[in-house]
Structures are given as structure tokens and as C-alpha cells.
Amino acid sequence: MKNNVKMIRIMTVGFVMGLLLVSNIYGQTGTGTIPKIVEKNGRHALLVDGQPFIMLGGQAHNSSGWPGMLPQVWMAIKTMHANTLEVPIYWEQIEAQPGKFNFSLVDTLLKQGREHKVHLVLLWFATWKNGSSHYMPEWMKREASKYPNLTGRNGQPVDSPSPHIQAAMEADAKAFAAVMGFLKKSDTQHTVLMVQVENEPGSWGSVRDYSPEAQKLFEGQVPSELLKPDVLKSLNKPADSKGTWHDVFGENADEYFHAWSVARYIGYVAAAGKAVYPLPLYVNASLRDPLKNPPASTYESGGATDNVIPIWKVAAPAIDLVAPDIYMPGSEQALKVIELYDRPDNPLFVPETGSSQEYARYMYDVFARGGLGFSPFGIDDNGQGASEAEITARLEPIAQEYTMIEPMMRELAKWGFDGKIKAVVERDDHAEQTIDLGSWQAVVSFGTSGRRSEQTNTRPIGKAMVVKLGENEFVLIGSLCHFTFHPLGSNTGKAWQYLKVEEGKYENGTFNLLRIRNGDETDWGGPRFGALPAVLHTTLILR
Ligand code: DGJ
């Protein structure tokens, strides 16, 4: 009898602890703490239940936010081991009748997110979706004269909304505020972590609006907010510049005017929503080549491309961050983009990218910088009837990483926020890279390796992270790479060795040992990582 009581007590304590652990990983404890972004020494963290959190995300296809499509979406999320689903919500569905709001789809998403213990980032597809206005409700589409598109340089119609239409802006702001009001009321569990306002706003096909109203504004004075010396400096203009858009910004005037106009509009919509419920809000950007300074006519003008981030910051203070959608072929460009969007005034978040191993490697750079999250686009099969096995195979590169990170997500988030992580990503030239760790330099080469020889990776998909826990103590994480070390400073050239290399997993705050790696697994310089990512708790010693 006594034993039974003891057993029940143990089981009850175990159950409660289990619940706490599950809630620690997924949040949604209903503690009443709203997700928020904090900053420390120029680094950022997304706090969920009061602690740094990394969104291991996956984004559904554009038309997959409907109940009949969601089973495939959840299957993809599960197979990826994602903790966050990014999913669109549609203005045309939410406000099909003017002023009458229908939140049934949002409600379904909230309920199913909780059932699957997965957080949500909602994407407000409204005035802008990839530069066009195709998610505007039907009643607005039918009133083109009240809600017009912009006019091209030669007077031609362009399939992109004008950012100068007060009625459209007010309508969008009203609907967005209603969405945020619904979340405030219905999401006390904080299933929703962030909301994306619009989707890749800006314009394809015209650098700006050339309608008579827009032209009048363009010929007016640049607003005083943009004429502050620090803002002008960040845009490479003299600190005392003033006058018209052309006077101040010269050849960039058309694009900068459009960026200001689009950002002001979205800033207004965001502020209306934030006043109701202050969740973190962001805007995603279709990118330009970050290395070549191309003309704005070759990319989506007016969006938050790297060159106009300072304009977006001034024009839309209710937007917490602008985020790059990374679909770039080359490692130099992609890594440059990550660097450019990781700013003291802009938390890093990659809300869209590809799901191949080439894209998965960038996750390491993002998390080392204390990024808030990472998410491949189009995770579900988009109604094509793919089998679970096919979806699983497609998402395998991301799933491998998320499976390894998921149980240590809270540690990684904290280490990233504290600046303890450094990462290297295999570049397209496969070159060896070094990481300065204070008393030690880590040297990382990429490839699959036998005991003494290395075979270069055929594709540039290797990656490595080092977490500095102490002067001689590191967590090494990686795949398809090989580590070695050199003592630095006054110890340069001295003999050294591995005191211990432990392979295992961080689970709920504890490192659980799988094996001690030694012999072939650490000789010839140091540990090798194969195709499957691994976590090594490593201590070095001078001899
Ligand atoms: C980027 C957009 O933001 C997504 O909604 C989607 O249209 C993808 N492009 C398609 O590649």
C-alpha cells in the first residue's frame, strides 16, 4: 500500500514535470506573457514565456491556410520537427463584406496549432502580396476608381497598388486592427508569436507611382524625419541635404520616394494593429543583389531591400523588423544578405527560404547571430497529393537540423542572444575557414572524410557552429566538416590535445552522453562530422 502511494506520487510528479517540459519547449503555457523582442548589446531575442526562443519554422503555400488543406501542412510540420508554422490569412476571406469580419479560418488555425503543439506566425495577405493587390476583398476590387493601382512612368497601368490611397490604407488598417483584436481575445495561450504585415510589398513593373497625385508629392519637400543627419548618413547623403526628393536623393529619388510611401502606408496599418494588441510585427522583403547595387527597375522597388532599410525604420516604427526572403543562388550573396539584415536596430529573421541542403546551411549563420528564426517556404504539397514519404524526403535536410536543434532550442536561443556562438557555412568555393575563439582558433574544412584523407563535398552544404562555454570548453555542432584547433596568443605553437570529446544531445537543459569519441573519431586533427548533424561537447588542454 505504502509502495503504491509512493508510486502514484512519483508518477504524479513525473506527469507534472513532463507537462512543464513540454510547455517549456513549445510555450503556449497561458502564463499571460505576450511574445516580445528584446535587445542586448545590439543582439536580439524573441521571448516566448519570458525566455529566448528560436522559431524552427516552415511556411505553408499561399493557398494552404484553408481547413481542407491543413492536414498536409501539419504532416509537413511534423516531419520537419518544426515548432512554428507560418501561414497566410486572407483579407478577401476575413472581410468578404465591408466591415463584417469572419475569423473562422484564423480560429481553426489557432485551435489546430494548439492541438499540434506548434506556434504560429500569421501572414496578413492584404494590400500587398508580392507587389500586387490580389488579396484585396472583392468589393474593393470592383471599385477600381476608389482603390486604384499605381500608374507607370508612361501612364501605363501597373498591377500594383498605389501607396497614396487613403481609403485603401484606412480599410486595411481597420481590418488588420480587427484581426489583432480577435487574437487578443482568442489567443491568451500565445500560440501566435508574430504577425507579418502584408507580403513582399513594393512594386514590380514601375519604380514608383507616377499618377498626378503621387507626382505632386514627389515634387514636394522630403519629410523632415528623413533629413536627420544620422538617417542621411546611413543613406550616404550629406548631413545638410534638404529640398525635393530629387534634390536630396538624386538618381535614387524615385525608389526612395516609393520606399517611403509604401513603408508609411504599412507603418500606419501596423500601428493600428499594434495599438490593439502589441505582438511583434514584421515585413518580409523580396531582395536585390546585395553585392552589385543594381537599378531599382530590376527588382521589387519600394520593398525593404537592404539599401532602404533606414527609410523603412523611420517610416514604419510599428514594424519591429524587416526580414529577408532568401532565394539566392550564391553563398556570397546569401551570407551578405544575412549580414545586412542583422543590425542593432533590426532583429534577424529569415521567414522564407528554400528547403534544400544549400539553403539549410544558412540556418547556422542565422542562429549564431542570435536570429529569431528560420523557415523554408512551401512545405506542404500544395494540393498535389504527394505521399507522406515524398514530403518527408523533400524536407529531410531541414528535418535533420531541426531534429538535432529541437531539444536544445532554448539553450541555443540563449547562447545566440548572449553572443556565445560562432558559425561557418561552406562557401561555394569549398574553402577552409577559421573561427577565432580567444585562446583557440578553430579550423574548419569541409568534406566527407576517411581517417586520413578528405573528400571535398560535391555540393557546398557543410556547416559548423561553435558555442564557447568556457576558455577551453566548447560545443561543436555540424555536418560534412572536419574540425581542428590551434592555441592562440601566448600559447601559440604549444602542444595540445583533446581532454575529452563527448557526443550526445542536450535535452531539456542536460547534456546526455551517447559516447566518448576517441581514436579514429578524433585523431588526425580532430572530430569529423558526417552527413547527419551531431553535437559534441569538447574540452581542449595544453600539454
Ligand atoms: C515569395 C513570396 O513571399 C511567397 O508568398 C511565395 O509567393 C514565394 N515567393 C514563391 O516562391
XYZ file of C-alpha atoms and ligand atoms in Angstrom:
554
model
C 0.000 0.000 0.000
C 2.752 2.373 1.061
C 4.641 1.475 -2.100
C 1.560 2.153 -4.217
C 1.140 5.635 -2.687
C 4.829 6.322 -3.317
C 4.489 5.103 -6.890
C 1.450 7.326 -7.510
C 3.369 10.301 -6.079
C 6.326 9.591 -8.360
C 4.010 9.242 -11.342
C 2.204 12.499 -10.482
C 5.490 14.400 -10.095
C 6.692 12.844 -13.354
C 3.489 13.845 -15.127
C 3.665 17.439 -13.879
C 7.355 17.669 -14.808
C 6.528 16.228 -18.209
C 3.903 18.913 -18.710
C 6.371 21.597 -17.668
C 8.985 20.273 -20.083
C 6.520 20.148 -22.948
C 5.370 23.673 -22.186
C 8.984 24.805 -21.901
C 9.683 23.614 -25.420
C 6.517 24.784 -27.082
C 5.463 27.743 -24.968
C 1.670 28.170 -25.043
C 1.513 27.829 -21.281
C -1.023 30.608 -20.989
C 1.191 32.388 -18.475
C -0.035 35.672 -19.862
C 3.368 36.782 -21.146
C 2.982 38.201 -24.618
C 5.806 37.257 -27.036
C 8.223 40.137 -27.348
C 11.551 41.032 -28.865
C 14.328 42.252 -26.590
C 17.747 43.748 -27.377
C 21.066 43.455 -25.537
C 24.380 44.837 -26.840
C 22.981 45.025 -30.370
C 21.774 41.396 -30.297
C 18.158 40.276 -30.097
C 15.944 37.537 -28.767
C 12.300 36.630 -29.177
C 10.986 35.933 -25.696
C 8.305 33.258 -25.516
C 7.061 32.567 -22.000
C 9.723 35.036 -20.922
C 12.708 33.090 -22.331
C 14.644 33.299 -25.624
C 13.029 31.126 -28.285
C 14.076 30.139 -31.807
C 11.350 29.661 -34.388
C 12.201 26.445 -36.219
C 9.734 27.332 -38.902
C 8.051 26.112 -42.029
C 5.833 28.221 -44.303
C 2.716 26.853 -45.972
C 1.992 27.540 -49.625
C -0.050 30.662 -50.349
C -3.421 28.894 -50.690
C -2.927 26.312 -47.939
C -4.386 28.228 -44.982
C -7.817 26.635 -45.611
C -9.157 23.868 -43.327
C -9.217 21.252 -46.106
C -5.547 21.883 -46.856
C -4.266 21.870 -43.275
C -3.804 18.098 -42.715
C -0.966 18.114 -45.273
C 0.503 21.230 -43.707
C 0.589 19.648 -40.253
C 2.068 16.491 -41.687
C 4.889 18.566 -43.183
C 5.409 20.433 -39.900
C 5.590 17.150 -38.002
C 8.021 15.518 -40.384
C 10.260 18.610 -40.190
C 10.195 18.745 -36.382
C 9.272 22.414 -36.738
C 7.969 24.314 -33.724
C 6.371 27.169 -35.714
C 4.050 27.267 -38.726
C 3.994 30.404 -40.857
C 0.615 30.538 -42.536
C -1.281 33.183 -44.528
C -4.581 34.705 -43.501
C -6.553 36.398 -46.238
C -8.163 39.818 -46.260
C -10.549 38.710 -49.042
C -11.862 35.905 -46.767
C -11.812 37.803 -43.473
C -13.715 40.836 -44.780
C -15.706 39.426 -47.673
C -18.432 42.001 -46.830
C -17.332 45.546 -45.936
C -16.996 45.899 -42.161
C -18.179 42.295 -41.446
C -15.311 40.211 -40.183
C -15.132 36.432 -40.288
C -12.363 34.896 -38.215
C -13.354 31.258 -38.652
C -10.139 30.379 -40.545
C -7.956 32.167 -38.022
C -9.798 30.373 -35.243
C -9.210 26.995 -36.926
C -5.509 27.780 -37.196
C -5.316 28.688 -33.507
C -7.114 25.515 -32.424
C -5.098 23.223 -34.670
C -1.805 24.920 -33.765
C -2.526 24.159 -30.109
C -3.544 20.570 -30.857
C -0.249 20.063 -32.681
C 1.713 21.990 -30.020
C 3.067 24.264 -32.718
C 3.275 28.042 -32.654
C 2.008 30.254 -35.471
C 3.276 33.245 -37.385
C 0.320 34.706 -39.269
C 0.934 36.363 -42.641
C -1.512 39.197 -43.320
C -2.079 38.959 -47.079
C -3.802 42.284 -47.681
C -2.948 45.392 -49.731
C 0.334 43.866 -50.910
C 1.085 40.278 -51.865
C 4.301 40.124 -53.903
C 3.824 43.671 -55.125
C 0.210 43.206 -56.264
C -3.130 43.585 -54.536
C -4.748 40.278 -55.362
C -5.942 39.588 -51.794
C -7.968 42.805 -51.602
C -11.634 41.881 -50.954
C -13.889 41.568 -53.985
C -15.915 44.656 -53.009
C -12.705 46.689 -53.256
C -11.546 45.077 -56.494
C -14.867 46.093 -58.032
C -14.227 49.738 -57.103
C -11.012 50.335 -59.001
C -11.511 54.099 -59.077
C -11.707 54.259 -55.266
C -8.858 51.771 -54.717
C -6.621 52.263 -57.768
C -3.362 50.675 -58.748
C -0.360 52.847 -59.396
C 0.439 54.480 -62.712
C 3.678 53.724 -64.581
C 6.159 56.309 -65.867
C 4.473 56.475 -69.279
C 0.969 56.449 -67.868
C 0.600 52.683 -68.287
C -1.400 50.670 -65.739
C 0.709 48.576 -63.368
C -0.593 45.590 -61.368
C 0.486 47.075 -58.058
C -1.465 49.127 -55.506
C -0.735 52.797 -55.102
C 0.563 53.578 -51.610
C -1.047 57.022 -51.805
C -4.685 55.979 -51.433
C -6.011 56.995 -48.030
C -9.254 54.980 -48.387
C -7.365 51.746 -49.054
C -4.948 52.395 -46.203
C -7.795 53.096 -43.778
C -9.639 49.950 -44.890
C -6.531 47.798 -44.479
C -5.759 49.321 -41.068
C -9.336 48.734 -39.889
C -9.287 45.090 -40.957
C -5.810 44.493 -39.507
C -6.853 46.050 -36.189
C -9.865 43.708 -36.172
C -7.533 40.708 -36.719
C -5.313 41.804 -33.840
C -8.387 42.368 -31.668
C -9.517 38.822 -32.394
C -6.075 37.484 -31.441
C -6.038 39.476 -28.247
C -9.355 37.953 -27.246
C -8.829 34.414 -28.538
C -5.146 33.759 -28.067
C -4.462 34.088 -24.382
C -2.202 30.990 -24.784
C 0.066 32.970 -27.139
C 0.003 30.429 -29.913
C 0.724 33.306 -32.313
C 4.263 34.632 -31.884
C 4.467 37.266 -34.594
C 2.426 38.691 -37.443
C 3.777 39.566 -40.879
C 2.111 42.714 -42.201
C 1.488 42.305 -45.972
C 3.749 40.085 -48.075
C 6.785 41.252 -50.028
C 5.361 44.761 -50.521
C 6.627 47.065 -53.239
C 6.137 47.143 -56.997
C 7.279 45.164 -59.970
C 6.991 46.940 -63.300
C 7.373 50.509 -62.058
C 9.878 52.051 -59.677
C 7.140 54.280 -58.222
C 3.666 55.686 -58.731
C 3.611 58.388 -61.440
C -0.079 59.314 -61.024
C -0.730 63.106 -60.804
C -1.293 62.861 -57.000
C 1.932 60.900 -56.488
C 3.844 63.250 -58.797
C 2.743 66.231 -56.719
C 4.087 64.587 -53.567
C 7.284 63.617 -55.351
C 7.866 67.228 -56.352
C 7.340 68.385 -52.751
C 9.893 68.542 -49.945
C 11.451 65.429 -48.412
C 9.827 64.921 -44.966
C 11.886 66.214 -42.055
C 12.080 62.715 -40.456
C 14.350 61.642 -43.315
C 16.547 64.741 -43.102
C 18.055 63.861 -39.722
C 21.859 63.684 -40.065
C 22.117 60.040 -38.935
C 19.422 58.949 -41.399
C 21.044 60.861 -44.264
C 24.423 59.403 -43.338
C 23.048 55.869 -43.408
C 21.751 56.623 -46.923
C 25.151 58.015 -47.988
C 23.886 61.567 -48.372
C 25.406 64.776 -46.940
C 24.122 65.606 -43.436
C 22.791 69.043 -44.501
C 20.791 67.820 -47.522
C 17.302 69.249 -47.992
C 14.808 70.043 -50.729
C 12.779 67.895 -53.081
C 13.213 64.126 -53.442
C 15.334 64.721 -56.480
C 17.440 67.413 -54.746
C 18.209 65.138 -51.802
C 18.390 61.681 -53.316
C 19.342 62.295 -56.965
C 19.299 59.114 -59.021
C 17.769 57.166 -56.090
C 14.878 59.624 -55.696
C 12.178 57.534 -57.427
C 12.941 54.390 -55.447
C 13.421 56.139 -52.099
C 10.161 58.050 -52.535
C 8.367 54.778 -53.233
C 10.026 53.030 -50.262
C 8.966 55.894 -48.005
C 5.397 55.834 -49.351
C 4.956 52.044 -49.085
C 6.564 51.954 -45.633
C 4.407 54.850 -44.346
C 1.254 53.067 -45.503
C 2.291 49.759 -43.909
C 3.533 51.544 -40.813
C 0.046 53.034 -40.457
C -1.632 49.637 -40.825
C 0.835 48.059 -38.366
C 0.375 50.829 -35.797
C -3.418 50.359 -35.909
C -2.973 46.645 -35.135
C -0.293 47.152 -32.542
C -2.416 49.662 -30.636
C -4.960 46.867 -30.134
C -2.553 44.003 -29.385
C 1.218 44.617 -29.327
C 2.619 41.423 -30.853
C 5.944 41.656 -32.721
C 5.250 42.709 -36.317
C 7.474 42.377 -39.359
C 7.624 42.941 -43.103
C 9.319 40.483 -45.450
C 11.372 41.629 -48.408
C 11.942 40.403 -51.915
C 15.671 41.042 -52.275
C 18.027 42.736 -54.670
C 21.558 41.509 -55.346
C 23.378 42.802 -52.245
C 26.760 42.911 -53.976
C 26.043 44.750 -57.224
C 23.861 47.779 -56.407
C 21.544 47.105 -59.367
C 18.984 49.670 -60.638
C 15.595 49.579 -58.859
C 13.849 48.778 -62.145
C 15.370 45.264 -61.926
C 13.874 44.270 -58.546
C 10.759 44.943 -56.479
C 11.032 48.671 -55.852
C 9.758 50.174 -52.598
C 10.107 46.991 -50.551
C 12.532 46.735 -47.652
C 15.597 45.923 -49.751
C 18.957 46.313 -47.994
C 19.621 49.814 -49.400
C 16.411 51.319 -47.982
C 16.267 49.702 -44.533
C 16.977 53.107 -42.887
C 13.947 54.593 -44.705
C 11.716 51.748 -43.504
C 12.957 52.225 -39.931
C 11.956 55.889 -39.913
C 8.718 55.489 -41.869
C 7.297 52.434 -40.064
C 8.309 52.385 -36.397
C 5.477 49.953 -35.533
C 7.280 47.335 -37.632
C 9.793 45.594 -35.363
C 11.896 44.185 -38.156
C 12.272 43.816 -41.875
C 13.167 40.299 -42.924
C 14.912 38.874 -45.983
C 13.290 36.129 -48.080
C 16.424 34.312 -49.193
C 16.209 32.677 -52.600
C 19.728 33.445 -53.796
C 21.852 31.024 -55.663
C 25.264 32.002 -54.338
C 26.716 31.741 -50.847
C 28.400 35.165 -51.115
C 25.099 36.874 -51.801
C 23.082 34.929 -49.223
C 25.628 35.463 -46.452
C 25.890 39.156 -47.333
C 22.112 39.468 -47.075
C 22.149 37.871 -43.624
C 24.863 40.305 -42.552
C 22.943 43.323 -43.910
C 19.677 42.480 -42.148
C 21.381 41.686 -38.818
C 21.567 45.211 -37.403
C 21.383 46.622 -33.891
C 18.094 48.235 -34.954
C 16.840 45.171 -36.842
C 16.489 41.698 -35.326
C 17.432 38.987 -37.818
C 14.735 36.598 -39.032
C 14.585 34.580 -42.261
C 10.864 33.963 -42.857
C 11.294 32.378 -46.300
C 13.994 30.368 -47.979
C 14.439 27.117 -49.891
C 14.394 23.688 -48.274
C 17.447 22.184 -49.998
C 20.695 21.496 -48.155
C 22.207 24.540 -49.871
C 19.683 26.740 -48.051
C 19.644 24.723 -44.813
C 23.320 25.615 -44.241
C 22.448 29.306 -43.686
C 20.468 28.376 -40.584
C 23.777 28.077 -38.731
C 24.800 31.646 -39.540
C 21.354 32.937 -38.558
C 21.294 31.157 -35.185
C 24.897 32.122 -34.392
C 23.882 35.758 -34.852
C 21.021 35.315 -32.373
C 18.437 35.239 -35.179
C 14.820 34.796 -34.136
C 14.003 32.065 -36.609
C 14.392 30.386 -39.971
C 11.750 28.976 -42.272
C 11.712 27.281 -45.664
C 8.781 28.218 -47.915
C 6.165 25.860 -49.379
C 6.453 22.932 -47.018
C 3.128 21.260 -47.884
C 2.420 19.526 -51.181
C 0.117 22.337 -52.388
C -2.765 20.007 -53.187
C -0.681 17.739 -55.419
C -1.394 14.561 -53.475
C 2.205 13.812 -52.521
C 2.614 10.949 -50.091
C 3.976 11.397 -46.596
C 7.137 9.610 -47.733
C 7.635 12.102 -50.598
C 7.069 15.104 -48.340
C 9.407 13.641 -45.742
C 12.123 13.062 -48.349
C 11.839 16.637 -49.651
C 12.056 18.154 -46.192
C 14.778 15.813 -44.932
C 17.640 18.401 -44.998
C 15.694 20.745 -42.743
C 14.290 17.923 -40.618
C 17.793 16.669 -39.804
C 18.771 20.074 -38.440
C 15.510 20.736 -36.595
C 15.575 17.254 -35.028
C 19.012 17.975 -33.615
C 18.168 21.541 -32.502
C 14.621 20.994 -31.187
C 15.562 19.517 -27.774
C 18.267 22.165 -27.238
C 16.372 25.066 -28.800
C 16.135 27.044 -25.546
C 19.890 26.671 -24.884
C 20.764 27.659 -28.442
C 18.477 30.684 -28.269
C 20.117 31.847 -25.056
C 23.659 31.220 -26.313
C 22.852 33.141 -29.500
C 21.411 36.065 -27.519
C 24.498 36.080 -25.250
C 26.873 36.138 -28.240
C 28.434 32.761 -27.426
C 28.025 31.151 -30.844
C 30.177 31.440 -33.941
C 29.388 29.669 -37.180
C 30.907 28.990 -40.551
C 28.966 27.929 -43.603
C 30.655 26.168 -46.505
C 31.075 28.703 -49.302
C 30.621 27.833 -52.933
C 34.427 27.607 -53.337
C 34.571 24.979 -50.524
C 37.463 26.874 -48.875
C 38.637 26.059 -45.357
C 37.589 28.645 -42.738
C 38.812 29.704 -39.315
C 36.996 30.801 -36.174
C 38.696 32.932 -33.521
C 37.680 31.729 -30.058
C 40.015 33.804 -27.869
C 42.590 31.296 -26.620
C 41.983 28.951 -29.531
C 41.465 29.100 -33.242
C 39.163 26.508 -34.755
C 39.931 25.488 -38.326
C 37.039 24.000 -40.248
C 37.431 22.195 -43.548
C 34.511 20.802 -45.480
C 34.024 17.348 -46.885
C 33.394 13.755 -46.109
C 36.412 12.199 -44.609
C 38.080 8.902 -44.106
C 40.659 8.549 -41.348
C 43.433 10.491 -43.022
C 42.027 11.811 -46.269
C 39.235 14.181 -47.066
C 36.896 14.159 -49.987
C 35.609 17.631 -50.853
C 31.820 17.923 -50.773
C 30.412 17.836 -54.294
C 27.843 20.435 -53.224
C 28.615 23.284 -50.789
C 26.437 22.080 -47.935
C 28.782 21.665 -44.949
C 28.357 23.825 -41.856
C 29.681 24.210 -38.355
C 28.817 26.057 -35.139
C 30.948 26.519 -32.063
C 29.470 27.529 -28.727
C 32.050 28.863 -26.315
C 31.117 27.604 -22.844
C 34.496 28.343 -21.245
C 38.073 29.241 -22.195
C 38.779 25.612 -23.225
C 35.287 24.202 -23.381
C 33.138 24.224 -26.496
C 30.045 22.701 -28.001
C 30.709 21.792 -31.631
C 27.765 21.263 -33.952
C 27.983 20.488 -37.631
C 27.740 18.241 -40.625
C 30.069 17.347 -43.531
C 33.041 19.078 -41.987
C 36.222 18.470 -40.009
C 37.464 20.479 -37.013
C 40.939 21.058 -35.709
C 42.325 23.659 -33.295
C 45.417 25.821 -32.715
C 46.259 27.536 -29.433
C 46.420 31.333 -29.819
C 48.110 34.263 -28.026
C 50.910 33.366 -25.597
C 50.182 29.670 -26.222
C 50.729 29.855 -29.958
C 52.730 26.847 -31.179
C 52.342 24.866 -27.960
C 51.373 21.198 -27.979
C 47.756 20.419 -27.129
C 45.229 17.621 -27.165
C 41.578 16.831 -26.649
C 40.867 16.272 -22.982
C 37.522 14.781 -23.896
C 35.144 14.787 -26.863
C 31.678 13.734 -25.785
C 28.970 13.100 -28.339
C 25.395 13.385 -27.187
C 22.312 15.550 -27.038
C 21.202 18.480 -24.967
C 17.766 17.575 -23.759
C 15.762 19.879 -21.523
C 18.849 21.570 -20.223
C 21.023 18.492 -19.678
C 23.711 17.039 -21.924
C 23.033 13.320 -22.299
C 26.063 11.306 -23.383
C 25.840 8.917 -26.313
C 29.554 8.075 -26.455
C 33.019 9.459 -25.916
C 34.616 9.981 -29.311
C 38.285 8.984 -29.480
C 40.698 7.084 -31.713
C 39.678 7.239 -35.358
C 36.875 9.613 -34.429
C 39.206 12.378 -33.155
C 42.707 11.522 -34.460
C 44.265 13.318 -37.421
C 43.470 16.756 -36.071
C 40.039 16.466 -34.642
C 36.459 15.321 -34.912
C 34.769 14.813 -38.241
C 31.097 15.343 -38.876
C 29.270 13.182 -41.405
C 26.048 13.831 -43.258
C 23.953 13.711 -40.087
C 24.445 16.743 -37.819
C 25.964 15.901 -34.446
C 26.599 17.696 -31.135
C 29.993 17.314 -29.427
C 30.828 18.666 -26.005
C 34.569 19.204 -26.324
C 37.332 20.178 -23.893
C 40.855 21.088 -25.018
C 44.063 21.098 -22.974
C 47.646 22.264 -23.480
C 50.274 19.550 -22.935
C 7.890 34.743 -52.163
C 6.538 35.078 -51.578
O 6.702 35.855 -50.423
C 5.742 33.809 -51.264
O 4.471 34.155 -50.796
C 5.661 32.957 -52.498
O 4.980 33.650 -53.491
C 7.052 32.609 -52.933
N 7.794 33.808 -53.251
C 7.033 31.686 -54.145
O 8.295 31.314 -54.488
